[in-house]
């Protein structure tokens, strides 16, 4: 097994001309420094508990794992079996292809829904995307019969997700180019201080077709681990990945100085003084009886009134499947969502210069969110009593490797209130009722080069699911001669904010499109747009002049469900089961509740927007189709936008009382500021999936309050 990690913008140390394995801190061994108390004791009124916390989660013997559920990811044994089948497959007999993706080919939805624990597993199949002689091969491998059952060659535009081998090859190519080396030295940078990244090229016309190309740009690692803040501006190398050759060198910024490394290192060990604030004492949520959730058979999470299947995925990072919530009256587990995941991302930078115009990343399809999700940091990324889950992924040679501790599951209590009421107007009553809100979180953090994306799926006992995305990491910055904005001839011509001397944080966007296959009490659902409309009162009808009324409109086709959010056209968006009704006759449903978001403002014919047309609307609804999972298409790298959510939805298919999929795009406009330098405080936004007439009443009405006698009191052992 290979102990490899996938990272699209990998640092290459030219002093030894060797690409180091990627890590969260590319230049040093990972060091996590924090306070360590002696083993504390925790006591409630009548019991004393010992908390033994280790910094490293338990390791799992994946080589002995077996599958228990139709949606379980491929095991190590299954991956090795697929590799053996491909090795003996006729078309690959003379040359084994480069494996770009190897994952479970999930059974038909009807088969999964009909399966019960204890039943035999449906046939296990692997979906393989490989490259051979520059052509993309798509195969299905039947694991029961050990044979290839389907094989085709992709004919359209686009290529598979880049592999680590692709990136390693591309990063090495410029080193043998005299023009590149001459330019580096002319800028006063030692080759031993060079760190390079590999931005994707996008698609900008026929000159880039017929070959896989990638861009290479570099910075200086002198005196810092944060080479992102020390760009060598204007030097861009275009590399043909498969031919391993330089296609073009653009060298336009030799007059721009390389920014200094002062105050750019973000590592704890590099800080020379404490923060200017009152000290914060250590804090954590203690659970003397252990967590309330459990994970069965490696992937089935059960907590409170929720049950769902959780797994890691090399492309999307994390997949939630078959999410069910228990009915508050009958105790029956009821279906809410068959499958939910981050389908694609779009990160365009707003600078038309030669070294910047192509920066319009589609991170999931180009680099993979799971492959870039490194091990989470205990006590910092995830609290005590977290459960950690590994990813079992596949390298270019078809061999499995472990992406350790890339998902964590934990209970969260931050002092939020589940519900409350105090009553002062009833004579003889002194009512003060409140309930704490405890939730369950499944988390992953993808370090896609300079940016870190934190994905949370948070489950609440009132039936709500909150999906949150946090952004941190480093800005992608542009070198400039400016050290103060007053030196700029025209500040309006700047593509961003001067965040430090000689460093511009370029304006950019982040869009994350989620695939949400909601199945409210079954597969046949409808999408309802509930418009709030102003009504005028009649003369003499009321002292009021106007009021709001909710008008419900059921979407018949896909065009009816293309939604651009508007502040002054307020609406709610429901997915209902018209055949499942409450005792009062209301259709059971869930609604999507957007939080702060943003829309793409690019021209619809701009090449990056053509490829990312799934961001043209914030909400789409399509009929379920197991081949329509990736909003930017299956083959995103250098694609033209021929196979996107927008293309599928233009068919305007019927969606009323059908098995439908809701797509939601969460967006951020980012105008950088000085506080983003040298590393950004996390900013987040979210959306909710909230029950609407799904329960007969408040599902947490009977939840118990907290009492002092039930809660632990913790002190350092030395003071007891």
C-alpha positions as semicolon CSV with decimal commas, in nm:
position;residue;x (nm);y (nm);z (nm)
1;X;0,000;0,000;0,000
2;X;0,122;0,348;-0,082
3;X;0,127;0,610;0,190
4;X;0,050;0,894;-0,050
5;X;-0,156;1,210;-0,026
6;X;-0,305;1,402;-0,318
7;X;-0,258;1,779;-0,328
8;X;-0,300;1,988;-0,642
9;X;-0,062;2,269;-0,557
10;X;0,233;2,071;-0,423
11;X;0,557;2,225;-0,313
12;X;0,865;2,112;-0,498
13;X;1,203;2,159;-0,334
14;X;1,445;2,225;-0,612
15;X;1,752;2,195;-0,391
16;X;1,731;1,818;-0,430
17;X;1,492;1,809;-0,727
18;X;1,260;1,579;-0,537
19;X;0,889;1,632;-0,484
20;X;0,820;1,584;-0,118
21;X;0,500;1,409;-0,013
22;X;0,241;1,678;0,048
23;X;0,147;1,766;0,401
24;X;-0,047;2,037;0,574
25;X;0,288;2,211;0,632
26;X;0,493;2,121;0,325
27;X;0,828;2,235;0,461
28;X;0,835;2,069;0,797
29;X;0,717;1,778;1,001
30;X;0,370;1,848;1,131
31;X;0,382;1,994;1,480
32;X;0,074;2,058;1,686
33;X;0,150;2,236;2,008
34;X;-0,099;2,291;2,287
35;X;-0,155;2,275;2,659
36;X;-0,152;1,940;2,832
37;X;-0,309;1,901;3,172
38;X;-0,259;1,605;3,395
39;X;-0,536;1,351;3,362
40;X;-0,841;1,528;3,501
41;X;-1,122;1,377;3,691
42;X;-1,483;1,445;3,614
43;X;-1,754;1,389;3,866
44;X;-2,128;1,417;3,875
45;X;-2,309;1,402;4,205
46;X;-2,252;1,031;4,268
47;X;-1,986;0,909;4,025
48;X;-1,629;0,985;3,931
49;X;-1,494;0,927;3,581
50;X;-1,142;0,917;3,445
51;X;-1,087;1,081;3,107
52;X;-0,796;0,936;2,913
53;X;-0,746;1,140;2,599
54;X;-0,478;1,070;2,340
55;X;-0,375;1,311;2,066
56;X;-0,389;1,043;1,798
57;X;-0,710;0,862;1,697
58;X;-0,711;0,485;1,684
59;X;-0,586;0,323;1,367
60;X;-0,803;0,072;1,182
61;X;-0,685;-0,250;1,018
62;X;-0,833;-0,181;0,674
63;X;-0,673;-0,488;0,520
64;X;-0,916;-0,705;0,717
65;X;-1,227;-0,495;0,649
66;X;-1,534;-0,641;0,482
67;X;-1,830;-0,465;0,329
68;X;-2,165;-0,466;0,509
69;X;-2,385;-0,227;0,311
70;X;-2,453;-0,183;-0,063
71;X;-2,310;0,172;-0,048
72;X;-1,992;0,088;0,144
73;X;-1,681;0,203;-0,043
74;X;-1,454;-0,049;-0,209
75;X;-1,234;-0,233;0,039
76;X;-0,860;-0,286;0,000
77;X;-0,923;-0,645;-0,108
78;X;-1,173;-0,528;-0,371
79;X;-0,938;-0,260;-0,505
80;X;-0,657;-0,514;-0,535
81;X;-0,896;-0,748;-0,715
82;X;-0,989;-0,476;-0,965
83;X;-0,621;-0,409;-1,029
84;X;-0,561;-0,778;-1,094
85;X;-0,853;-0,789;-1,339
86;X;-0,724;-0,484;-1,527
87;X;-0,369;-0,623;-1,535
88;X;-0,490;-0,931;-1,721
89;X;-0,740;-0,744;-1,941
90;X;-0,655;-0,777;-2,311
91;X;-0,649;-0,410;-2,416
92;X;-0,416;-0,335;-2,123
93;X;-0,189;-0,637;-2,162
94;X;0,099;-0,445;-2,318
95;X;0,070;-0,134;-2,099
96;X;-0,114;-0,085;-1,771
97;X;-0,310;0,243;-1,784
98;X;-0,282;0,529;-1,538
99;X;-0,574;0,500;-1,298
100;X;-0,736;0,842;-1,252
101;X;-1,037;0,719;-1,054
102;X;-1,146;0,386;-0,910
103;X;-1,458;0,376;-0,694
104;X;-1,772;0,180;-0,619
105;X;-2,025;0,169;-0,899
106;X;-2,324;0,206;-0,673
107;X;-2,616;-0,032;-0,731
108;X;-2,941;0,094;-0,877
109;X;-3,129;0,310;-0,629
110;X;-3,426;0,073;-0,621
111;X;-3,195;-0,214;-0,527
112;X;-3,040;-0,017;-0,240
113;X;-3,380;0,096;-0,110
114;X;-3,507;-0,263;-0,119
115;X;-3,206;-0,402;0,067
116;X;-3,231;-0,479;0,438
117;X;-2,955;-0,565;0,684
118;X;-2,902;-0,938;0,674
119;X;-2,984;-0,965;0,303
120;X;-2,707;-1,069;0,066
121;X;-2,523;-0,771;-0,077
122;X;-2,607;-0,676;-0,435
123;X;-2,333;-0,750;-0,690
124;X;-2,028;-0,533;-0,625
125;X;-1,892;-0,340;-0,921
126;X;-1,608;-0,092;-0,967
127;X;-1,624;0,219;-1,185
128;X;-1,283;0,291;-1,336
129;X;-1,154;0,593;-1,525
130;X;-0,808;0,543;-1,674
131;X;-0,574;0,709;-1,923
132;X;-0,396;0,511;-2,190
133;X;-0,201;0,673;-2,475
134;X;-0,368;1,007;-2,402
135;X;-0,721;0,862;-2,430
136;X;-0,971;0,842;-2,146
137;X;-1,097;0,490;-2,082
138;X;-1,419;0,424;-1,887
139;X;-1,472;0,073;-1,752
140;X;-1,698;-0,130;-1,528
141;X;-1,547;-0,425;-1,344
142;X;-1,772;-0,693;-1,196
143;X;-1,610;-0,810;-0,875
144;X;-1,814;-1,129;-0,850
145;X;-1,716;-1,257;-1,194
146;X;-1,373;-1,082;-1,195
147;X;-1,415;-0,944;-1,544
148;X;-1,459;-0,617;-1,730
149;X;-1,826;-0,588;-1,827
150;X;-1,815;-0,248;-2,000
151;X;-1,542;-0,049;-2,172
152;X;-1,566;0,272;-2,373
153;X;-1,336;0,553;-2,479
154;X;-1,448;0,903;-2,389
155;X;-1,502;1,109;-2,704
156;X;-1,611;1,451;-2,575
157;X;-1,416;1,737;-2,423
158;X;-1,257;1,723;-2,082
159;X;-1,024;1,491;-1,898
160;X;-1,039;1,302;-1,567
161;X;-0,933;1,439;-1,231
162;X;-0,557;1,494;-1,211
163;X;-0,354;1,236;-1,025
164;X;-0,056;1,302;-0,802
165;X;0,167;1,152;-1,071
166;X;0,033;1,406;-1,321
167;X;0,124;1,692;-1,088
168;X;0,467;1,551;-1,007
169;X;0,545;1,521;-1,377
170;X;0,429;1,874;-1,450
171;X;0,628;2,027;-1,166
172;X;0,951;1,862;-1,280
173;X;0,927;1,963;-1,645
174;X;1,032;2,333;-1,613
175;X;1,349;2,240;-1,424
176;X;1,517;2,126;-1,743
177;X;1,422;2,439;-1,935
178;X;1,709;2,691;-1,961
179;X;1,475;2,986;-2,022
180;X;1,284;2,909;-1,702
181;X;1,596;2,873;-1,491
182;X;1,742;3,191;-1,636
183;X;1,429;3,386;-1,546
184;X;1,432;3,255;-1,190
185;X;1,792;3,357;-1,133
186;X;1,736;3,696;-1,300
187;X;1,482;3,773;-1,028
188;X;1,734;3,707;-0,752
189;X;1,577;3,381;-0,634
190;X;1,798;3,081;-0,564
191;X;1,685;2,755;-0,718
192;X;1,715;2,603;-0,372
193;X;1,453;2,852;-0,246
194;X;1,198;2,780;-0,516
195;X;0,850;2,646;-0,447
196;X;0,604;2,587;-0,733
197;X;0,232;2,528;-0,772
198;X;0,030;2,375;-1,055
199;X;-0,287;2,575;-1,130
200;X;-0,532;2,415;-1,370
201;X;-0,551;2,571;-1,714
202;X;-0,926;2,591;-1,766
203;X;-1,038;2,602;-2,130
204;X;-0,995;2,903;-2,356
205;X;-1,020;2,782;-2,714
206;X;-0,909;2,523;-2,969
207;X;-0,536;2,592;-2,924
208;X;-0,558;2,409;-2,591
209;X;-0,748;2,106;-2,717
210;X;-0,616;1,760;-2,791
211;X;-0,366;1,754;-2,506
212;X;-0,363;1,782;-2,130
213;X;-0,195;2,103;-2,024
214;X;-0,129;2,264;-1,689
215;X;0,024;2,588;-1,567
216;X;0,326;2,613;-1,338
217;X;0,392;2,920;-1,122
218;X;0,645;2,966;-0,846
219;X;0,730;3,154;-0,530
220;X;1,015;3,178;-0,283
221;X;1,036;2,968;0,034
222;X;1,324;3,170;0,175
223;X;1,260;3,249;0,545
224;X;0,901;3,116;0,541
225;X;0,680;2,813;0,489
226;X;0,423;3,042;0,329
227;X;0,558;3,070;-0,026
228;X;0,209;3,168;-0,142
229;X;0,281;3,517;-0,004
230;X;0,609;3,541;-0,199
231;X;0,501;3,499;-0,563
232;X;0,737;3,536;-0,857
233;X;0,488;3,745;-1,048
234;X;0,438;3,715;-1,423
235;X;0,631;3,390;-1,474
236;X;0,397;3,118;-1,603
237;X;0,499;2,792;-1,766
238;X;0,247;2,593;-1,971
239;X;0,329;2,222;-1,961
240;X;0,201;1,929;-2,168
241;X;0,148;1,667;-1,898
242;X;0,157;1,357;-2,120
243;X;0,448;1,464;-2,343
244;X;0,636;1,602;-2,043
245;X;0,740;1,915;-2,227
246;X;0,716;2,292;-2,199
247;X;0,456;2,433;-2,438
248;X;0,507;2,801;-2,360
249;X;0,672;3,036;-2,111
250;X;0,522;3,373;-2,030
251;X;0,767;3,604;-1,850
252;X;0,615;3,948;-1,803
253;X;0,693;4,064;-1,450
254;X;1,069;4,088;-1,401
255;X;1,035;4,446;-1,275
256;X;0,804;4,330;-0,992
257;X;0,992;4,246;-0,670
258;X;0,940;3,920;-0,488
259;X;0,760;4,014;-0,162
260;X;0,958;3,968;0,157
261;X;0,896;3,674;0,388
262;X;0,861;3,890;0,701
263;X;0,556;3,797;0,911
264;X;0,429;3,545;0,657
265;X;0,491;3,221;0,848
266;X;0,167;3,101;1,008
267;X;0,303;2,805;1,206
268;X;0,271;2,813;1,583
269;X;0,643;2,747;1,628
270;X;0,728;3,049;1,410
271;X;0,546;3,303;1,629
272;X;0,780;3,515;1,842
273;X;0,524;3,662;2,083
274;X;0,177;3,583;2,217
275;X;-0,137;3,752;2,081
276;X;-0,234;4,090;2,224
277;X;-0,538;3,968;2,418
278;X;-0,639;3,835;2,755
279;X;-0,550;3,465;2,778
280;X;-0,826;3,215;2,702
281;X;-0,831;2,920;2,940
282;X;-0,851;2,569;2,789
283;X;-1,208;2,469;2,710
284;X;-1,367;2,148;2,588
285;X;-1,695;1,958;2,610
286;X;-1,651;1,660;2,841
287;X;-1,860;1,345;2,804
288;X;-1,791;1,120;3,103
289;X;-2,032;0,856;2,973
290;X;-1,881;0,879;2,626
291;X;-2,046;1,008;2,310
292;X;-2,415;0,943;2,248
293;X;-2,366;0,832;1,887
294;X;-2,231;0,507;1,754
295;X;-2,092;0,394;1,419
296;X;-2,195;0,045;1,316
297;X;-2,022;-0,164;1,051
298;X;-1,779;0,119;0,984
299;X;-2,027;0,350;0,807
300;X;-2,375;0,353;0,966
301;X;-2,403;0,647;1,206
302;X;-2,679;0,634;1,468
303;X;-2,748;0,926;1,698
304;X;-3,059;1,043;1,885
305;X;-3,336;1,027;1,625
306;X;-3,104;1,014;1,319
307;X;-2,950;0,733;1,116
308;X;-2,739;0,769;0,801
309;X;-2,461;0,611;0,595
310;X;-2,131;0,802;0,587
311;X;-1,829;0,742;0,367
312;X;-1,522;0,912;0,227
313;X;-1,492;0,974;-0,146
314;X;-1,180;1,066;-0,341
315;X;-1,360;1,323;-0,558
316;X;-1,625;1,482;-0,337
317;X;-1,468;1,420;0,003
318;X;-1,768;1,299;0,203
319;X;-2,104;1,144;0,111
320;X;-2,412;1,125;0,332
321;X;-2,658;0,856;0,220
322;X;-2,994;0,722;0,333
323;X;-3,046;0,987;0,601
324;X;-3,352;0,897;0,807
325;X;-3,510;1,062;1,109
326;X;-3,732;0,893;1,365
327;X;-4,093;1,009;1,384
328;X;-4,159;1,183;1,715
329;X;-4,499;1,013;1,755
330;X;-4,470;0,663;1,605
331;X;-4,095;0,601;1,640
332;X;-4,080;0,501;1,272
333;X;-3,762;0,582;1,079
334;X;-3,866;0,807;0,791
335;X;-3,666;0,886;0,480
336;X;-3,536;1,241;0,431
337;X;-3,242;1,219;0,187
338;X;-3,108;0,938;-0,027
339;X;-2,776;1,105;-0,103
340;X;-2,608;1,440;-0,037
341;X;-2,261;1,567;-0,126
342;X;-2,063;1,861;-0,263
343;X;-2,087;1,800;-0,637
344;X;-1,857;2,071;-0,773
345;X;-1,682;2,397;-0,694
346;X;-1,604;2,703;-0,901
347;X;-1,339;2,954;-0,790
348;X;-1,280;3,227;-1,052
349;X;-1,022;3,503;-0,994
350;X;-1,101;3,850;-1,126
351;X;-0,785;3,951;-1,307
352;X;-0,756;3,938;-1,689
353;X;-0,373;3,954;-1,694
354;X;-0,170;3,691;-1,876
355;X;-0,068;3,521;-1,551
356;X;-0,418;3,525;-1,402
357;X;-0,697;3,498;-1,660
358;X;-0,704;3,116;-1,652
359;X;-0,745;3,090;-1,273
360;X;-1,099;2,959;-1,257
361;X;-1,070;2,641;-1,055
362;X;-1,321;2,356;-1,038
363;X;-1,161;2,187;-0,742
364;X;-1,372;1,872;-0,703
365;X;-1,348;1,761;-1,066
366;X;-0,997;1,888;-1,134
367;X;-0,815;1,788;-0,815
368;X;-1,055;1,601;-0,584
369;X;-1,174;1,715;-0,242
370;X;-1,118;1,375;-0,080
371;X;-0,768;1,340;-0,216
372;X;-0,678;1,679;-0,069
373;X;-0,836;1,613;0,272
374;X;-0,544;1,542;0,503
375;X;-0,562;1,410;0,858
376;X;-0,768;1,629;1,089
377;X;-0,597;1,778;1,394
378;X;-0,739;1,634;1,720
379;X;-0,860;1,891;1,975
380;X;-0,834;2,167;1,712
381;X;-1,017;2,048;1,401
382;X;-1,231;1,811;1,606
383;X;-1,312;1,802;1,980
384;X;-1,267;1,528;2,235
385;X;-1,467;1,210;2,186
386;X;-1,468;1,249;1,808
387;X;-1,486;0,942;1,590
388;X;-1,237;0,945;1,300
389;X;-1,292;0,780;0,965
390;X;-1,029;0,703;0,700
391;X;-1,059;0,708;0,325
392;X;-0,941;0,409;0,122
393;X;-0,837;0,559;-0,210
394;X;-0,647;0,454;-0,522
395;X;-0,318;0,579;-0,668
396;X;-0,225;0,598;-1,038
397;X;-0,081;0,248;-1,038
398;X;-0,412;0,106;-0,916
399;X;-0,287;0,029;-0,568
400;X;-0,486;0,135;-0,259
401;X;-0,366;0,386;-0,003
402;X;-0,513;0,518;0,320
403;X;-0,611;0,882;0,369
404;X;-0,607;0,866;0,748
405;X;-0,850;1,042;0,983
406;X;-0,996;1,259;0,707
407;X;-1,350;1,265;0,851
408;X;-1,452;1,322;1,208
409;X;-1,792;1,280;1,373
410;X;-1,870;1,451;1,702
411;X;-2,143;1,598;1,917
412;X;-2,152;1,975;1,947
413;X;-2,287;2,187;2,231
414;X;-2,201;2,556;2,222
415;X;-2,461;2,694;2,458
416;X;-2,726;2,728;2,187
417;X;-3,089;2,694;2,285
418;X;-3,313;2,426;2,133
419;X;-3,631;2,601;2,244
420;X;-3,741;2,819;2,534
421;X;-4,017;3,029;2,683
422;X;-4,061;3,233;3,000
423;X;-4,411;3,342;3,105
424;X;-4,485;3,651;3,309
425;X;-4,845;3,735;3,222
426;X;-5,023;3,431;3,366
427;X;-5,127;3,489;3,731
428;X;-4,998;3,214;3,956
429;X;-4,751;3,078;3,703
430;X;-4,377;3,128;3,711
431;X;-4,267;2,952;3,396
432;X;-3,910;2,939;3,276
433;X;-3,856;2,654;3,032
434;X;-3,548;2,606;2,813
435;X;-3,380;2,315;2,639
436;X;-3,017;2,293;2,529
437;X;-2,935;2,229;2,166
438;X;-2,696;1,940;2,109
439;X;-2,617;1,845;1,750
440;X;-2,415;1,585;1,563
441;X;-2,152;1,697;1,311
442;X;-1,973;1,507;1,034
443;X;-1,672;1,712;0,921
444;X;-1,405;1,709;0,655
445;X;-1,139;1,969;0,571
446;X;-0,995;1,976;0,220
447;X;-0,665;2,161;0,177
448;X;-0,685;2,242;-0,193
449;X;-0,351;2,414;-0,235
450;X;-0,361;2,755;-0,071
451;X;-0,726;2,728;0,039
452;X;-0,877;2,510;0,311
453;X;-1,245;2,420;0,286
454;X;-1,420;2,291;0,598
455;X;-1,740;2,100;0,523
456;X;-1,987;2,031;0,806
457;X;-2,305;1,826;0,787
458;X;-2,485;1,901;1,114
459;X;-2,786;1,701;1,228
460;X;-3,031;1,841;1,485
461;X;-3,289;1,656;1,693
462;X;-3,566;1,881;1,557
463;X;-3,511;1,720;1,216
464;X;-3,304;2,001;1,065
465;X;-2,986;1,936;0,864
466;X;-2,743;2,227;0,841
467;X;-2,473;2,218;0,574
468;X;-2,193;2,464;0,639
469;X;-1,878;2,551;0,445
470;X;-1,589;2,735;0,609
471;X;-1,304;2,898;0,416
472;X;-0,954;2,941;0,555
473;X;-0,594;2,900;0,441
474;X;-0,403;3,151;0,231
475;X;-0,505;3,403;-0,030
476;X;-0,378;3,357;-0,383
477;X;-0,189;3,683;-0,420
478;X;-0,033;3,892;-0,694
479;X;0,306;4,055;-0,673
480;X;0,318;4,432;-0,722
481;X;0,573;4,715;-0,698
482;X;0,334;4,897;-0,464
483;X;0,409;4,924;-0,094
484;X;0,126;5,170;-0,024
485;X;-0,199;5,231;-0,210
486;X;-0,108;5,597;-0,254
487;X;0,166;5,485;-0,493
488;X;-0,097;5,347;-0,734
489;X;-0,154;5,572;-1,039
490;X;-0,519;5,462;-1,037
491;X;-0,648;5,253;-0,747
492;X;-0,955;5,157;-0,949
493;X;-0,729;4,964;-1,188
494;X;-0,609;4,732;-0,910
495;X;-0,749;4,377;-0,925
496;X;-0,775;4,356;-0,547
497;X;-0,660;4,494;-0,215
498;X;-0,303;4,569;-0,112
499;X;-0,285;4,332;0,188
500;X;0,088;4,374;0,257
501;X;0,388;4,541;0,099
502;X;0,417;4,424;-0,265
503;X;0,120;4,186;-0,223
504;X;-0,228;4,224;-0,375
505;X;-0,508;3,993;-0,267
506;X;-0,700;3,944;-0,592
507;X;-1,080;3,960;-0,581
508;X;-1,237;3,619;-0,641
509;X;-1,546;3,405;-0,585
510;X;-1,617;3,066;-0,432
511;X;-1,917;2,860;-0,540
512;X;-2,000;2,516;-0,400
513;X;-2,283;2,327;-0,567
514;X;-2,449;2,050;-0,364
515;X;-2,632;1,747;-0,499
516;X;-2,927;1,683;-0,264
517;X;-3,133;1,377;-0,355
518;X;-3,418;1,436;-0,112
519;X;-3,661;1,147;-0,071
520;X;-3,930;1,275;0,164
521;X;-4,106;0,960;0,286
522;X;-4,040;0,792;-0,049
523;X;-3,894;0,869;-0,388
524;X;-4,189;1,044;-0,556
525;X;-4,174;1,408;-0,451
526;X;-4,265;1,751;-0,588
527;X;-4,096;2,092;-0,573
528;X;-4,311;2,379;-0,448
529;X;-4,224;2,746;-0,470
530;X;-4,403;2,939;-0,196
531;X;-4,412;3,307;-0,292
532;X;-4,481;3,581;-0,042
533;X;-4,702;3,830;-0,222
534;X;-4,816;4,171;-0,102
535;X;-5,193;4,208;-0,090
536;X;-5,370;4,543;-0,065
537;X;-5,666;4,574;0,170
538;X;-5,998;4,696;0,037
539;X;-6,126;5,042;0,138
540;X;-6,280;5,018;0,484
541;X;-6,169;4,655;0,529
542;X;-5,900;4,720;0,790
543;X;-5,681;4,992;0,939
544;X;-5,399;4,807;0,761
545;X;-5,312;4,902;0,403
546;X;-5,132;4,582;0,308
547;X;-5,032;4,235;0,423
548;X;-4,842;3,932;0,291
549;X;-4,995;3,612;0,159
550;X;-4,825;3,280;0,080
551;X;-4,901;3,151;-0,270
552;X;-4,795;2,795;-0,349
553;X;-4,695;2,686;-0,698
554;X;-4,596;2,329;-0,782
555;X;-4,319;2,307;-1,044
556;X;-4,425;2,092;-1,337
557;X;-4,094;2,090;-1,528
558;X;-3,729;2,176;-1,474
559;X;-3,770;2,529;-1,611
560;X;-4,024;2,601;-1,336
561;X;-3,762;2,517;-1,073
562;X;-3,470;2,731;-1,191
563;X;-3,437;2,980;-0,908
564;X;-3,235;3,299;-0,875
565;X;-3,265;3,422;-0,518
566;X;-3,402;3,776;-0,481
567;X;-3,428;3,973;-0,158
568;X;-3,734;4,165;-0,277
569;X;-3,909;3,859;-0,418
570;X;-3,915;3,647;-0,101
571;X;-4,001;3,282;-0,137
572;X;-3,969;2,949;0,034
573;X;-3,869;2,637;-0,158
574;X;-4,022;2,308;-0,045
575;X;-3,978;1,948;-0,148
576;X;-4,294;1,764;-0,051
577;X;-4,446;1,419;-0,072
578;X;-4,800;1,489;-0,198
579;X;-4,912;1,140;-0,095
580;X;-4,788;1,164;0,266
581;X;-5,003;1,398;0,472
582;X;-5,023;1,497;0,835
583;X;-5,336;1,446;1,043
584;X;-5,429;1,802;0,943
585;X;-5,397;1,732;0,571
586;X;-5,066;1,912;0,505
587;X;-4,815;1,743;0,274
588;X;-4,500;1,621;0,450
589;X;-4,197;1,811;0,331
590;X;-3,861;1,976;0,383
591;X;-3,758;2,324;0,275
592;X;-3,419;2,457;0,180
593;X;-3,333;2,771;0,376
594;X;-3,046;2,970;0,225
595;X;-2,816;3,172;0,446
596;X;-2,575;3,435;0,315
597;X;-2,482;3,348;-0,042
598;X;-2,362;3,503;-0,368
599;X;-2,430;3,471;-0,741
600;X;-2,181;3,463;-1,026
601;X;-2,167;3,796;-1,212
602;X;-1,952;3,676;-1,502
603;X;-2,075;3,704;-1,859
604;X;-2,265;3,387;-1,952
605;X;-2,040;3,345;-2,259
606;X;-1,716;3,386;-2,063
607;X;-1,532;3,050;-2,099
608;X;-1,507;2,990;-1,721
609;X;-1,881;3,058;-1,683
610;X;-1,967;2,827;-1,974
611;X;-1,783;2,548;-1,792
612;X;-1,948;2,641;-1,462
613;X;-2,299;2,713;-1,586
614;X;-2,432;2,522;-1,286
615;X;-2,384;2,852;-1,099
616;X;-2,626;3,038;-1,330
617;X;-2,900;2,967;-1,075
618;X;-2,886;2,909;-0,701
619;X;-3,147;2,631;-0,714
620;X;-3,217;2,368;-0,978
621;X;-3,441;2,061;-0,966
622;X;-3,386;1,767;-1,200
623;X;-3,540;1,421;-1,229
624;X;-3,322;1,157;-1,068
625;X;-3,066;1,011;-1,306
626;X;-2,780;0,807;-1,163
627;X;-2,545;0,939;-1,434
628;X;-2,613;1,304;-1,340
629;X;-2,411;1,350;-1,023
630;X;-2,133;1,594;-1,111
631;X;-2,265;1,945;-1,175
632;X;-1,968;2,033;-1,396
633;X;-1,971;1,699;-1,577
634;X;-1,786;1,374;-1,522
635;X;-1,477;1,502;-1,706
636;X;-1,415;1,856;-1,583
637;X;-1,048;1,916;-1,656
638;X;-1,026;2,136;-1,973
639;X;-1,393;2,073;-2,044
640;X;-1,594;2,315;-2,260
641;X;-1,914;2,292;-2,054
642;X;-2,098;2,041;-2,276
643;X;-2,200;1,811;-1,989
644;X;-2,314;2,030;-1,700
645;X;-2,620;2,062;-1,480
646;X;-2,732;2,353;-1,702
647;X;-2,718;2,133;-2,013
648;X;-2,915;1,853;-1,849
649;X;-3,178;2,089;-1,714
650;X;-3,233;2,252;-2,055
651;X;-3,423;1,936;-2,153
652;X;-3,703;2,072;-1,933
653;X;-3,810;1,727;-1,816
654;X;-4,118;1,668;-1,596
655;X;-4,045;1,682;-1,222
656;X;-4,387;1,680;-1,055
657;X;-4,453;1,379;-0,833
658;X;-4,128;1,218;-0,948
659;X;-3,800;1,106;-0,799
660;X;-3,622;1,443;-0,805
661;X;-3,284;1,591;-0,708
662;X;-3,244;1,940;-0,562
663;X;-2,924;2,128;-0,643
664;X;-2,815;2,426;-0,436
665;X;-2,517;2,656;-0,491
666;X;-2,362;2,827;-0,190
667;X;-2,156;3,130;-0,292
668;X;-1,902;3,376;-0,155
669;X;-1,769;3,699;-0,304
670;X;-1,425;3,759;-0,153
671;X;-1,274;4,107;-0,158
672;X;-0,953;4,045;0,038
673;X;-0,845;4,268;0,326
674;X;-0,535;4,303;0,543
675;X;-0,683;4,074;0,807
676;X;-0,658;3,792;0,552
677;X;-0,277;3,817;0,558
678;X;-0,080;3,593;0,600
679;X;-0,352;3,334;0,671
680;X;-0,725;3,391;0,674
681;X;-0,953;3,366;0,978
682;X;-1,229;3,122;0,884
683;X;-1,538;3,268;0,720
684;X;-1,844;3,052;0,672
685;X;-2,190;3,030;0,532
686;X;-2,453;2,759;0,527
687;X;-2,797;2,645;0,426
688;X;-3,058;2,442;0,611
689;X;-3,281;2,153;0,516
690;X;-3,572;2,209;0,754
691;X;-3,884;1,997;0,809
692;X;-4,214;2,153;0,699
693;X;-4,527;1,970;0,819
694;X;-4,312;1,659;0,835
695;X;-4,381;1,607;1,206
696;X;-4,719;1,634;1,375
697;X;-4,580;1,888;1,621
698;X;-4,249;2,006;1,768
699;X;-4,039;1,687;1,761
700;X;-3,826;1,796;2,059
701;X;-4,117;1,897;2,282
702;X;-4,045;1,616;2,526
703;X;-3,667;1,669;2,533
704;X;-3,529;1,684;2,885
705;X;-3,356;1,994;3,023
706;X;-3,008;1,983;3,174
707;X;-2,978;1,948;3,552
708;X;-2,669;2,025;3,757
709;X;-2,663;1,674;3,907
710;X;-2,625;1,517;3,563
711;X;-2,329;1,723;3,445
712;X;-1,961;1,656;3,522
713;X;-1,740;1,894;3,712
714;X;-1,379;1,875;3,593
715;X;-1,062;1,983;3,771
716;X;-0,694;1,903;3,721
717;X;-0,609;1,591;3,918
718;X;-0,344;1,779;4,118
719;X;-0,607;2,001;4,279
720;X;-0,845;1,723;4,381
